[in-house]
Tab-separated table of C-alpha atoms in Angstrom:
chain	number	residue	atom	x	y	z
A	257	UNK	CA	0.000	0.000	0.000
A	258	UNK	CA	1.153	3.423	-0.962
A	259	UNK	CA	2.382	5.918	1.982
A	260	UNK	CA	0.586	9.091	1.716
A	261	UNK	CA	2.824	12.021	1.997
A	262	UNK	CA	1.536	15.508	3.197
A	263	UNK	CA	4.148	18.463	2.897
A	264	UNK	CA	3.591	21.586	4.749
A	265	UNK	CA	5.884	24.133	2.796
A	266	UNK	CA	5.754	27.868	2.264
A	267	UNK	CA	8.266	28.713	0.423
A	268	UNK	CA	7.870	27.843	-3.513
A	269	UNK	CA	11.097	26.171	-4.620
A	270	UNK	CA	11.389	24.012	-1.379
A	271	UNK	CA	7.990	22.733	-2.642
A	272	UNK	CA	9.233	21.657	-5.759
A	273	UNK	CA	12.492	20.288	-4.282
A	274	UNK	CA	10.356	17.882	-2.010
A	275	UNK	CA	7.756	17.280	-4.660
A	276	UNK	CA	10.453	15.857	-6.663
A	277	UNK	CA	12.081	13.879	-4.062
A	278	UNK	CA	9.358	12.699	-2.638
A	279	UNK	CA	7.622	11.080	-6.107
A	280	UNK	CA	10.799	9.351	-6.283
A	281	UNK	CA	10.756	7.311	-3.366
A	282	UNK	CA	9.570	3.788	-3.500
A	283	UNK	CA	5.291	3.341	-3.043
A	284	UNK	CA	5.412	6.814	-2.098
A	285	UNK	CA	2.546	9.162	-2.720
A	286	UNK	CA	2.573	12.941	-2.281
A	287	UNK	CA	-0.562	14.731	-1.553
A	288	UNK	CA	-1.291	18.528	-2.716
A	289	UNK	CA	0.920	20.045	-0.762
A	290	UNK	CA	-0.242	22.913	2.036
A	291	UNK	CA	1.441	26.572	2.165
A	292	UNK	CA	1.051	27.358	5.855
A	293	UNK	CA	-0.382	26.409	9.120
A	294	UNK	CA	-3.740	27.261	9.159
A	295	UNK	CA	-4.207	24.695	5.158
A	296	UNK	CA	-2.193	21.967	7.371
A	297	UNK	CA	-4.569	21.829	10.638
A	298	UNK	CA	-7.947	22.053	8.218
A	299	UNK	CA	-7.001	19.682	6.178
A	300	UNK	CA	-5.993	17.090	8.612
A	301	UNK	CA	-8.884	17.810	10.632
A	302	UNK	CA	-11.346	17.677	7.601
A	303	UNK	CA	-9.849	14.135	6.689
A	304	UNK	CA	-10.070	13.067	10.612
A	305	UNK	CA	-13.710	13.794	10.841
A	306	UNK	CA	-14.311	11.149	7.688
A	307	UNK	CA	-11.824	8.443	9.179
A	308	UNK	CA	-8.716	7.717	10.901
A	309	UNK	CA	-7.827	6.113	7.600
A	310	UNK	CA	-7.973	8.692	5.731
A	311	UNK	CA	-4.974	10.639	7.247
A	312	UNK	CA	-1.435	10.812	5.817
A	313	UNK	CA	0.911	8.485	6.992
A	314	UNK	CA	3.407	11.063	7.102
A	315	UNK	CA	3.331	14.630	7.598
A	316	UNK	CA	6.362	16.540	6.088
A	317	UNK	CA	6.782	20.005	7.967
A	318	UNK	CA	9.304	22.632	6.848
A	319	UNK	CA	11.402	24.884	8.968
A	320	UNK	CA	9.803	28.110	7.346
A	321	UNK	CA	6.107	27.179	7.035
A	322	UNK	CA	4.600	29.777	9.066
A	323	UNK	CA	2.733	31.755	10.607
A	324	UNK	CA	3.157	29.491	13.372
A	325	UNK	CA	6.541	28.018	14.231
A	326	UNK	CA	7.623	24.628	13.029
A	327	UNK	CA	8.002	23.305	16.708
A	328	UNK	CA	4.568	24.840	18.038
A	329	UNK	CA	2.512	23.353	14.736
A	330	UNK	CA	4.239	19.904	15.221
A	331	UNK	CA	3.114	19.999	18.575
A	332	UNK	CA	-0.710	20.744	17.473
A	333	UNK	CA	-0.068	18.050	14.915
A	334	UNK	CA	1.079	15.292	17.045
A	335	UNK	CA	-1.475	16.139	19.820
A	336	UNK	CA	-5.043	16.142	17.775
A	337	UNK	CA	-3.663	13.899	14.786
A	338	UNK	CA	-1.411	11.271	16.570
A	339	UNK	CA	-2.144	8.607	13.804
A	340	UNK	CA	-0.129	10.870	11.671
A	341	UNK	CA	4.304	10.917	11.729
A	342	UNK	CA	5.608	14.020	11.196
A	343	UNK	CA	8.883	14.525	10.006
A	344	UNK	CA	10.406	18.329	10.407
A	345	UNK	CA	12.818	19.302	7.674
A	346	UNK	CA	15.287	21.895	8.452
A	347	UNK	CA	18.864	23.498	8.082
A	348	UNK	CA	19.650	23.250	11.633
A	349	UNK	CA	20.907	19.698	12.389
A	350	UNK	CA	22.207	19.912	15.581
A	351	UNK	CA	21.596	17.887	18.478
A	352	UNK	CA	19.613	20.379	20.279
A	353	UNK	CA	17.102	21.135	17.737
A	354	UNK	CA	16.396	17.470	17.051
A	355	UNK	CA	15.722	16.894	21.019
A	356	UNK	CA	13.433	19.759	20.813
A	357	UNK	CA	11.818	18.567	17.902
A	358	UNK	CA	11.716	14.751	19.401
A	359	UNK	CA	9.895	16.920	22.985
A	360	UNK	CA	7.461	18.286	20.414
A	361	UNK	CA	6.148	15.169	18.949
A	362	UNK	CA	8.112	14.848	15.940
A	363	UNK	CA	9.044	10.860	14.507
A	364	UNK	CA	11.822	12.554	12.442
A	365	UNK	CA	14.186	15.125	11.407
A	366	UNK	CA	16.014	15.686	8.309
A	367	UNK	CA	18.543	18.360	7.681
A	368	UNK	CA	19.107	21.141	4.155
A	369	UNK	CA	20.092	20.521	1.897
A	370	UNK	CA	17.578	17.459	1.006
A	371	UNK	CA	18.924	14.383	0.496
A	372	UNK	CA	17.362	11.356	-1.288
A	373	UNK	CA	18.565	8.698	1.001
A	374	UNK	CA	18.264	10.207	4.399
A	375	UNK	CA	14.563	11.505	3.342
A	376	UNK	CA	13.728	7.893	2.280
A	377	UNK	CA	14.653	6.311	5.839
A	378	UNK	CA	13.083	8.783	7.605
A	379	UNK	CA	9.957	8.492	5.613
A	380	UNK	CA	9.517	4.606	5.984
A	381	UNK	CA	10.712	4.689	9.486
A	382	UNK	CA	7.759	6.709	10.104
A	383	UNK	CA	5.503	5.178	7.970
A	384	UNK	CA	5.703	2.183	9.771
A	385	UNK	CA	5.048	3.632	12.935
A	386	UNK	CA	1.936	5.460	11.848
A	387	UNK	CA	0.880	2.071	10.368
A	388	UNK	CA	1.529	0.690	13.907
A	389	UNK	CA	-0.533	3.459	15.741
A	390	UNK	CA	-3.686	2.865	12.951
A	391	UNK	CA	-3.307	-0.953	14.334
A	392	UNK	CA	-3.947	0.080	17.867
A	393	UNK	CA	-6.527	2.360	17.389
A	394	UNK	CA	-8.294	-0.686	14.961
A	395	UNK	CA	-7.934	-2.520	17.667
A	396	UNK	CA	-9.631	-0.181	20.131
A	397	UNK	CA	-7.257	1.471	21.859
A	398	UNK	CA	-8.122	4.714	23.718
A	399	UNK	CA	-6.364	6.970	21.649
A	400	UNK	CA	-7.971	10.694	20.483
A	401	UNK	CA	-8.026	10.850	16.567
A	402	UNK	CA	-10.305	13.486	15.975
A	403	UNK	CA	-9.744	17.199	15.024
A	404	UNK	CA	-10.322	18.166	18.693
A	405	UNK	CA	-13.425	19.732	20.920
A	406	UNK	CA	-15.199	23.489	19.569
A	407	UNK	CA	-12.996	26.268	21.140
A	408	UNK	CA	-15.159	29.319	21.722
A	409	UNK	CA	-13.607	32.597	23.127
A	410	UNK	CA	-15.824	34.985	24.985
A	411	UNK	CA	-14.497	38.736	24.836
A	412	UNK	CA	-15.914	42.639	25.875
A	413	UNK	CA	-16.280	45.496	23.807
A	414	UNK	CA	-15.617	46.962	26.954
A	415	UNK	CA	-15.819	46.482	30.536
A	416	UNK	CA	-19.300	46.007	32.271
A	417	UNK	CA	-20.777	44.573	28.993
A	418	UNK	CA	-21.914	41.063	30.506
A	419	UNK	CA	-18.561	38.634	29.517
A	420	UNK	CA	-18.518	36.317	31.727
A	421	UNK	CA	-21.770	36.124	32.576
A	422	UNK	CA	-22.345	34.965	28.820
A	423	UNK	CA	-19.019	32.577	29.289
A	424	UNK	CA	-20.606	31.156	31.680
A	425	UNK	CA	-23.885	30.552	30.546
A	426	UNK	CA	-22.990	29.110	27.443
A	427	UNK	CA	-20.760	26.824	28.997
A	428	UNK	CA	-23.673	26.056	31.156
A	429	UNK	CA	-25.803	24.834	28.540
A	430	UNK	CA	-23.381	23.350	26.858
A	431	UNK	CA	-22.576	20.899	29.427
A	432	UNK	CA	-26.232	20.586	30.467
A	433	UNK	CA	-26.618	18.824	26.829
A	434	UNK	CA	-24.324	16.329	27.462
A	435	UNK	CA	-21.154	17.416	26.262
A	436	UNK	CA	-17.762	17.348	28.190
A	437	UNK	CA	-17.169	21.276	28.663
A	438	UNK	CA	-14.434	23.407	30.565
A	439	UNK	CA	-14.864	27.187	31.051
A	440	UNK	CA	-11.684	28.901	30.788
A	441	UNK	CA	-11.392	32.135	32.831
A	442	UNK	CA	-8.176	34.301	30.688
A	443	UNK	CA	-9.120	37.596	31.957
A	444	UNK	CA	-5.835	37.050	33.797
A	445	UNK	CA	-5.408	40.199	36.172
A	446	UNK	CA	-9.467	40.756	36.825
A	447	UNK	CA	-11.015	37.401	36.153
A	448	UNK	CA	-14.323	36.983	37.926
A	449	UNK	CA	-15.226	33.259	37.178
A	450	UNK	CA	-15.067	31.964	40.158
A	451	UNK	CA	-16.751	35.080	42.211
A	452	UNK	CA	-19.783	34.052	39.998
A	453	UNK	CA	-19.716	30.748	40.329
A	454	UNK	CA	-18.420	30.606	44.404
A	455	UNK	CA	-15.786	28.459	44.240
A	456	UNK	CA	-12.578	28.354	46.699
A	457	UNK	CA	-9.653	27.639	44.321
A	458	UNK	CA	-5.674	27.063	45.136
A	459	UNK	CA	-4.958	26.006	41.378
A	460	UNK	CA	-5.203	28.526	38.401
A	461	UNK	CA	-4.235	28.522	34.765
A	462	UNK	CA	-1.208	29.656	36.019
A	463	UNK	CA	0.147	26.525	37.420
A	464	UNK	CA	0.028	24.896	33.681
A	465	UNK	CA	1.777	27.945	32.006
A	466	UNK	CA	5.397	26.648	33.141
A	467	UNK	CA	4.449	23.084	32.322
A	468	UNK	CA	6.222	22.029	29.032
A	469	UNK	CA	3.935	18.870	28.726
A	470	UNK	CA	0.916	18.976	29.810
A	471	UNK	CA	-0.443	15.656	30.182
A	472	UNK	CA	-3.797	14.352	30.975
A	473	UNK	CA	-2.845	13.896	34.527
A	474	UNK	CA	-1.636	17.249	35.116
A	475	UNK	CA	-4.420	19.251	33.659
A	476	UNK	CA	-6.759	17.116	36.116
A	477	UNK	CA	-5.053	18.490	38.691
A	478	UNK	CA	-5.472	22.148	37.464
A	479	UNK	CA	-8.921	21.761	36.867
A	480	UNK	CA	-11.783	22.745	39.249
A	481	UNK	CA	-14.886	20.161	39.126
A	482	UNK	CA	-17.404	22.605	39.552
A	483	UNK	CA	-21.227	21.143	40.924
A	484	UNK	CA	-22.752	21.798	37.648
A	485	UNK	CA	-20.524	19.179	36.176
A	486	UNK	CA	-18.251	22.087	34.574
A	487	UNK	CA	-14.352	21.639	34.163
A	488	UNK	CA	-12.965	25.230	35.403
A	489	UNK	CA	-9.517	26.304	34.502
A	490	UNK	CA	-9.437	29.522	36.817
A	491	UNK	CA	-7.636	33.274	36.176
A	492	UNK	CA	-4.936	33.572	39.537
A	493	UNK	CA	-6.186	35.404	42.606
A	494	UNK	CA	-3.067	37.712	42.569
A	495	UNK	CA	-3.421	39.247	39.244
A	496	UNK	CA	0.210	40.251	38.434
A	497	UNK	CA	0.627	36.474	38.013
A	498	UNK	CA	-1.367	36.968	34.900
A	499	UNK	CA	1.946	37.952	33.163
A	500	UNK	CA	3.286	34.376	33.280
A	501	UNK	CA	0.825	33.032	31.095
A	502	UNK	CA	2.580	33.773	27.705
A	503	UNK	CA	0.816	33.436	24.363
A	504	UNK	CA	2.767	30.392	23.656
A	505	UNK	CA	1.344	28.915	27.311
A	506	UNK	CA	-1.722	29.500	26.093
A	507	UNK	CA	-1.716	27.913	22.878
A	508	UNK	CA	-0.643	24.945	24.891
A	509	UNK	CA	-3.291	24.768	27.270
A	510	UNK	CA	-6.174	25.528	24.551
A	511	UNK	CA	-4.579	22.690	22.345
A	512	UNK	CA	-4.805	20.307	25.909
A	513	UNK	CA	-8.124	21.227	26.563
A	514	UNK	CA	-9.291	20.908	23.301
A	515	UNK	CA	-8.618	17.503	22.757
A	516	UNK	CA	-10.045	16.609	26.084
A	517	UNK	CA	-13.386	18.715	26.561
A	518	UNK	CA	-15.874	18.404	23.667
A	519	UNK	CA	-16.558	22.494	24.690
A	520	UNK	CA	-14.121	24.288	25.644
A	521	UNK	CA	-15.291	28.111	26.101
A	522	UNK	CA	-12.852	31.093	27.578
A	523	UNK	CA	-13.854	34.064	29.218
A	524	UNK	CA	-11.119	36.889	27.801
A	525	UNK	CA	-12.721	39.977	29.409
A	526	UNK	CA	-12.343	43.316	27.597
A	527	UNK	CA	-8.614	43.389	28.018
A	528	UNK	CA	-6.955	41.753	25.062
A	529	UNK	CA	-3.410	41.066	26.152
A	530	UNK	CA	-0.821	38.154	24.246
A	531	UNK	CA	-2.560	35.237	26.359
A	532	UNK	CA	-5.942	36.738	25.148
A	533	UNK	CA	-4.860	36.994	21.215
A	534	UNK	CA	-3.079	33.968	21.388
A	535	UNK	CA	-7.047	32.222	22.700
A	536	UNK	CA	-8.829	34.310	20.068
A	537	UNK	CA	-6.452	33.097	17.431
A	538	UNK	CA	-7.263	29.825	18.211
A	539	UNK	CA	-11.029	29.854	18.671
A	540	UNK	CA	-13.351	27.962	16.266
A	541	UNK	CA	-15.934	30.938	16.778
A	542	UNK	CA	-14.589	34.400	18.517
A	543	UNK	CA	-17.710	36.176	20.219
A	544	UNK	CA	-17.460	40.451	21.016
A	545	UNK	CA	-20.384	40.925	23.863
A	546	UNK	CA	-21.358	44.471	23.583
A	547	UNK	CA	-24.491	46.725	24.945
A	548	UNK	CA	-26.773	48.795	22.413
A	549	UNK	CA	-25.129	52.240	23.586
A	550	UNK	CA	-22.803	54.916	21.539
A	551	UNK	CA	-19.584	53.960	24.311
A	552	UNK	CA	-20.102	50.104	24.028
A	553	UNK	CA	-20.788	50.245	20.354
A	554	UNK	CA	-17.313	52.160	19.791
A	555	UNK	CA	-15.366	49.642	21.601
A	556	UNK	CA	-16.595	46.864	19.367
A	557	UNK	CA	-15.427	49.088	16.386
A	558	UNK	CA	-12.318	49.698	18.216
A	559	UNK	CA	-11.190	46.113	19.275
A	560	UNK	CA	-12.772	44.397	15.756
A	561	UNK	CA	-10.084	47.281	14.014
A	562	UNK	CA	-7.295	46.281	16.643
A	563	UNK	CA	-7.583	42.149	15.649
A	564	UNK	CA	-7.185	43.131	12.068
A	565	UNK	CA	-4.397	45.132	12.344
A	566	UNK	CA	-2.819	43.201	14.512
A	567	UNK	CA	-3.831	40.510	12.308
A	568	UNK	CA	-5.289	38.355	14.576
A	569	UNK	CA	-9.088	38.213	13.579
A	570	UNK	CA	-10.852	39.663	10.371
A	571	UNK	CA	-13.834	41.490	11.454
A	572	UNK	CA	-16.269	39.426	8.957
A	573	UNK	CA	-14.751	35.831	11.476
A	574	UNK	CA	-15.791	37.592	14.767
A	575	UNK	CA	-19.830	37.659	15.945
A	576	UNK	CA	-20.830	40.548	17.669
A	577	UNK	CA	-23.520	39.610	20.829
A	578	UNK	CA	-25.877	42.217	21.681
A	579	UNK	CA	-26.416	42.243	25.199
A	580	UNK	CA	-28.660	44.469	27.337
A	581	UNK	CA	-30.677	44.665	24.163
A	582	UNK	CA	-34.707	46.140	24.223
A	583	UNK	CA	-36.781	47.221	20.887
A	584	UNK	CA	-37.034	51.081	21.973
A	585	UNK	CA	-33.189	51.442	21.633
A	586	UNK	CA	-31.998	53.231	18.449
A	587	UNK	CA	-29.300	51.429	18.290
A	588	UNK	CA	-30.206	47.694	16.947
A	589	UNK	CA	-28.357	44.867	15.755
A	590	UNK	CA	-27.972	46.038	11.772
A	591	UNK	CA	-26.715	49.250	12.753
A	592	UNK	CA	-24.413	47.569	15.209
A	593	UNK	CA	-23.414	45.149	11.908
A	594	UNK	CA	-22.703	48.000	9.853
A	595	UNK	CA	-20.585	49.873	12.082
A	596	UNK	CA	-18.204	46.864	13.134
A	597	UNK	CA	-18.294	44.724	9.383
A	598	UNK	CA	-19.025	41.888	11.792
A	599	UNK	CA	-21.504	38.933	11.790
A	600	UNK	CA	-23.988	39.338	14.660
A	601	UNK	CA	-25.646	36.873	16.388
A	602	UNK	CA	-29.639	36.377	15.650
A	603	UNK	CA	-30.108	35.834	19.109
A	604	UNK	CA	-29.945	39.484	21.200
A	605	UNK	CA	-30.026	39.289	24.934
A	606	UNK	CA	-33.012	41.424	26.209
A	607	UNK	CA	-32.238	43.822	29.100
A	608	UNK	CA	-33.503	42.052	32.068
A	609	UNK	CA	-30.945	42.839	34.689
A	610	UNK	CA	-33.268	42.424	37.928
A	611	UNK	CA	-33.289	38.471	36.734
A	612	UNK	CA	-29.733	38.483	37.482
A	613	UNK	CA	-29.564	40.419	40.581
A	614	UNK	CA	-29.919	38.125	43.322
A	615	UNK	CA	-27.345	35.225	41.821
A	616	UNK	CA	-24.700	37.630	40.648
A	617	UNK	CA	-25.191	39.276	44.257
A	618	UNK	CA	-24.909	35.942	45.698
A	619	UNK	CA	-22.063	34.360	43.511
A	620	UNK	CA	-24.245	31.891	42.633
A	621	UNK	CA	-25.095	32.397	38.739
A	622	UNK	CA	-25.389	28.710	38.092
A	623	UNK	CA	-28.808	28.884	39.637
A	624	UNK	CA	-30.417	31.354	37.673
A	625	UNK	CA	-33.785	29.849	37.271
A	626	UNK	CA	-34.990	28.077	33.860
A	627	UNK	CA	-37.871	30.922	33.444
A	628	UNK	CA	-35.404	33.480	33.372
A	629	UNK	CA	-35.350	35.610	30.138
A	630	UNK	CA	-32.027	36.308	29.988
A	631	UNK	CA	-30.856	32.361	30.754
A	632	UNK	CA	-33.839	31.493	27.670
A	633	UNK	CA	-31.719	33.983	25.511
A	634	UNK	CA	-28.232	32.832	26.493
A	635	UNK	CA	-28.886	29.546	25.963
A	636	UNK	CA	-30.565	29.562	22.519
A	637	UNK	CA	-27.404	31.673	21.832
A	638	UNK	CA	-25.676	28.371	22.764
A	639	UNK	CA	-27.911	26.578	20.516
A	640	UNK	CA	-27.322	28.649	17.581
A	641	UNK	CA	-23.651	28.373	18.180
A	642	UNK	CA	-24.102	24.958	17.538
A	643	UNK	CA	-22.534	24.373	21.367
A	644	UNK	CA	-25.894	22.205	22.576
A	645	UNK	CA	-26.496	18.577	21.446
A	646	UNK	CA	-30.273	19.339	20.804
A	647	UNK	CA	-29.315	21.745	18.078
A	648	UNK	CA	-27.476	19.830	16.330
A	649	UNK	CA	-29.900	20.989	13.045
A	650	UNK	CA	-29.220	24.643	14.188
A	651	UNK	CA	-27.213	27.516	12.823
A	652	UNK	CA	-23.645	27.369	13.712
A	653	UNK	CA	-21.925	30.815	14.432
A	654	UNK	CA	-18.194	30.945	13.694
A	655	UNK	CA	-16.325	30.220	10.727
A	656	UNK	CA	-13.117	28.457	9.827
A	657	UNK	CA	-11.011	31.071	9.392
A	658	UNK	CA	-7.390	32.537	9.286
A	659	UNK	CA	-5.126	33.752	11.228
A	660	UNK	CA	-2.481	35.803	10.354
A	661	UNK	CA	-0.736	36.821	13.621
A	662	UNK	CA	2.187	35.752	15.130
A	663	UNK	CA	0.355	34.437	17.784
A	664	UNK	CA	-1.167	31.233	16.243
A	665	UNK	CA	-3.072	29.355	14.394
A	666	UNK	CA	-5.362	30.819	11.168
A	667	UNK	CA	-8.423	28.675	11.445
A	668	UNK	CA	-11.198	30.228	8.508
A	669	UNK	CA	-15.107	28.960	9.627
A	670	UNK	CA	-17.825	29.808	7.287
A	671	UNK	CA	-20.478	33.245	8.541
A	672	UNK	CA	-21.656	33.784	12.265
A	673	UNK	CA	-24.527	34.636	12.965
């Protein structure tokens, strides 16, 4: 059987140098190759979702692919996509770099300027160990294959817009469906999470940003089982601690929760700081909570203009929530779509604030009661993110999309709202 060949390549003449190499190599069978990051994590997750099977054997990564760095992509690679070998090709040989890349999950590493009998040894030595790994997961092993749980980041126009209140709602129903969900709290310095929810904590996200693997095991232990049944990865009470969660930490932890939680939904509060781009980056559908007023309206416009230039969001991948929202305002969700060139989601969150008093007052927002307008609201939200089992038939906000930062991945989803 021919081995299936995927090279990840930006730069135009190394394609054609591995094409050619690569279609000479005995039963070997190079795919279309991808140009960057964002083309290599779609397409391996698009041929995960039809079958294990249907993956590459072996994934060829090059030193320059970009946006995201060779080591940090292999990483994503090896931890959704395990059934897949990846081989990193690169100039720098040395015995440092392949250690790193052997820490990141690589099966291989082979050095500029190609060479047809080192890239042949390295491609069937890793061939045969993805053919391995297909054998124990035909044979049921308990091994995750699939392109990882629905990342949804949670962010404010502004302060005071209703953020984590929505975070946590949506995680809410989300896990009240039946799906696994955590409910990350990344508003690092002023993180309220766990005021709203009353929960004593000694562990925050914190503790997993110095952790260069972060195993199963270890992200238990970070976790907070809330009563609800939520997984809660908590912001640290001292809030200058914030600053050790680096955007590379966080691309780490999203990529670990991902491919445990089938929901994993972070709270980013209005503050958008590397940890915070790096999460947005990332996100299969990037929600801006705003409030019908001039102020709130012009942060939206503000922060939507800020993840372009910054290149970490296009406006038309981000969906505006309208929160606080009531027919007599003369500011309604169009107007608000005009102004920020953003999707907005068809379900606005009426302004029913004495529903809310008495939980938020009493930490306790998990027990807002089923009748409540607001809960009705933030929930169908949920369903038309396509977060809740039940609505599975529903719209689905988000798009894949693409990144273009520095920060991580591109990941293009089709329209919000």
């Amino acid at each position: 059987m021919p081995t299936r060949i995927l090279p990840a390549v930006g730069d135009a003449d190394a394609v054609r140098s591995l094409i050619t190499l690569l279609s000479q190599l005995p039963d070997a069978e190079p795919v279309a190759p991808v140009t960057d990051s964002t083309q290599l994590i779609d397409t391996l997750a698009r041929l995960a979702a039809e079958s294990v099977d249907e993956l590459p054997e072996v994934v060829v990564v090059h030193e320059r692919i970009g946006p995201v760095p060779a080591l940090e992509l292999i990483r994503e690679v090896a931890l959704r996509f395990p059934a897949a070998g990846v081989i990193l090709v690169t100039s720098d040989a040395s015995p440092g770099l392949f250690q790193a890349a052997m820490d990141y999950g690589a099966r291989g590493l082979v050095a500029l300027p190609l060479g047809y009998e080192e890239l042949a040894s390295r491609v069937q030595a890793v061939a045969q160990w993805s053919a391995g790994v297909r054998r124990h997961l035909g044979s049921g092993g308990d091994v995750f294959t699939g392109a990882g749980g629905t990342v949804v980041t949670v962010s404010g126009a502004k302060g005071g817009v209703g953020t984590t209140l929505t975070a946590i709602q949506l995680a809410l129903a989300a896990q009240a469906s039946g799906r696994t969900t955590a409910l990350v709290d990344m508003d690092l310095q002023t993180g309220d999470v766990a005021a709203y929810l009353d929960v004593q904590f000694r562990r925050s996200v914190v503790d997993l940003a110095a952790v260069g693997d972060i195993s199963p095991r270890v992200l238990a232990d970070a976790v907070f089982r809330h009563d609800t049944g939520l997984a809660l990865l908590l912001a640290p009470g001292e809030g200058e601690r914030g600053e050790d969660v680096t955007d590379r930490a966080t691309r780490q932890i999203v990529s670990a929760l991902r491919s445990r939680y089938e929901v994993v939904v972070i709270d980013c509060g209005a503050q958008l700081g590397g940890a915070g781009a790096a999460a947005v980056e990332m996100a299969d559908t990037a929600l801006l909570v705003t409030t019908p007023d001039v102020v709130a309206v012009r942060g939206a416009k503000r922060a939507v203009r800020m993840w372009d230039r910054l290149q970490i969001r296009k406006a038309e991948e981000t969906t505006v929530v309208v929160n606080r929202h009531t027919r007599s305002t003369e500011i309604q969700p169009p107007l608000i779509r005009k102004i920020t060139g953003t999707a907005v989601a068809a379900t606005a969150i009426p302004a029913h604030f004495k529903e809310l008093q008495a939980v938020v007052d009493a930490g306790r927002v998990h027990e807002l009661e089923n009748k409540s307008t607001v809960k009705q609201a933030l929930w169908g939200l949920a369903g038309e993110l396509g977060l809740v089992k039940a609505a599975e038939g529903a719209h689905k906000g988000g798009r894949p999309r693409g990144d273009r930062g520095p920060v991580s991945f591109r990941r293009r989803r089709d329209g919000g709202g």
